[in-house]
Structures are given as C-alpha cells and as structure tokens.
Amino acid sequence: MLLLSDTTESFIQFMTILVLFCFVLGITYITTRYIANLQKLKQEGSNIVVTETCRIAPNKYVQIVKLGKKYIAIAVCKDTVTKLTELSEEEIVVPDNQENGIPSFAGVLEKASLRKHKK
C-alpha cells in the first residue's frame, strides 16, 4: 500500500470537499431555476397581477392590483386586506423599463459598469 504524506492527503481531502461543494451548489442552482420556471408558468395565465406595491410602514403596504380588467387599490396589513378604491386604466401609469416594479438585473449591472468606467 502506498503511503501518502500528510500534506498530500490534506490536499486530496480539500479537493474532494471542493468538488462536493461545487456539485451541491450546481444542483441547488438547477433546482432553483426549475422551481422559478414552474412558478412563472403558473402565473402566466393568471387574472390577478400586482401592478405596484408601496410600503407605508413596517408590515403595511398599499398595492395596485389588476383583477381581470379592473384595477383596485388595496391596503395590506399584517392580518387584514382592505379595498381602498377602484381605479380606471387612465389613472394607472406603468413604467416601460420595469416589470412589476422590479428593475432587471441586466439594467442594474449595466448602470453599475457605466459608473465604474466614468471614474
């Protein structure tokens, strides 16, 4: 039987742990993407869309929700949801560059890289 030195054995153990870590990280990434795609497909045919959310206090939000073809403003608290008013389509302003109020990662990354190059 070939005897390995302590440093070689430690290096082999380190590489084994590193490979296992990368494998688990890859499986986690694939699973997350799969679940996200399933959720996206579930919501595509939905008649309920949260158009905009504004936080007014901890655990208290005002949301504009599209139900079918109607827009409704609601107040969402920790334990309750209250209808505030119904809005017409003309009163709603949806920004073109954002989807559901969330900026795209590519857009944020591009802005950050432009700032870095200006310095």
Short mmCIF file of C-alpha atoms in Angstrom, two decimals, residues 38-90:
data_model
loop_
_atom_site.label_atom_id
_atom_site.label_comp_id
_atom_site.label_asym_id
_atom_site.label_seq_id
_atom_site.Cartn_x
_atom_site.Cartn_y
_atom_site.Cartn_z
CA LEU A 38 -42.72 26.42 -12.78
CA GLN A 39 -43.95 29.41 -10.77
CA LYS A 40 -43.63 31.67 -13.81
CA LEU A 41 -45.71 29.29 -15.93
CA LYS A 42 -48.36 29.08 -13.20
CA GLN A 43 -48.78 32.85 -13.09
CA GLU A 44 -48.82 33.49 -16.85
CA GLY A 45 -52.48 32.62 -17.30
CA SER A 46 -53.49 34.38 -14.12
CA ASN A 47 -56.15 37.09 -13.99
CA ILE A 48 -54.60 38.59 -10.86
CA VAL A 49 -51.49 40.77 -11.23
CA VAL A 50 -49.89 43.03 -8.62
CA THR A 51 -49.05 46.13 -10.65
CA GLU A 52 -47.34 48.19 -7.97
CA THR A 53 -46.55 47.99 -4.25
CA CYS A 54 -45.65 50.83 -1.91
CA ARG A 55 -44.55 50.28 1.68
CA ILE A 56 -46.07 52.85 4.02
CA ALA A 57 -44.98 51.35 7.37
CA PRO A 58 -43.49 48.11 8.63
CA ASN A 59 -45.90 45.30 7.59
CA LYS A 60 -48.24 47.83 5.88
CA TYR A 61 -48.45 48.26 2.13
CA VAL A 62 -50.63 49.91 -0.49
CA GLN A 63 -50.90 47.83 -3.65
CA ILE A 64 -52.47 48.36 -7.03
CA VAL A 65 -53.85 45.03 -8.20
CA LYS A 66 -55.24 44.20 -11.64
CA LEU A 67 -58.17 41.79 -11.32
CA GLY A 68 -59.27 40.80 -14.80
CA LYS A 69 -59.65 44.19 -16.49
CA LYS A 70 -60.19 46.24 -13.31
CA TYR A 71 -57.56 48.00 -11.23
CA ILE A 72 -58.12 48.11 -7.48
CA ALA A 73 -56.08 49.84 -4.77
CA ILE A 74 -55.83 47.79 -1.58
CA ALA A 75 -54.21 48.23 1.82
CA VAL A 76 -52.35 45.15 3.02
CA CYS A 77 -51.56 44.87 6.74
CA LYS A 78 -50.24 42.02 8.83
CA ASP A 79 -53.67 40.43 9.37
CA THR A 80 -56.02 42.28 7.02
CA VAL A 81 -56.54 43.34 3.42
CA THR A 82 -58.81 46.34 2.81
CA LYS A 83 -60.16 47.63 -0.51
CA LEU A 84 -59.42 51.34 -0.83
CA THR A 85 -60.79 52.29 -4.25
CA GLU A 86 -61.24 51.18 -7.82
CA LEU A 87 -59.04 52.90 -10.40
CA SER A 88 -59.58 53.46 -14.10
CA GLU A 89 -56.98 52.39 -16.65
CA GLU A 90 -56.24 56.04 -17.48
#
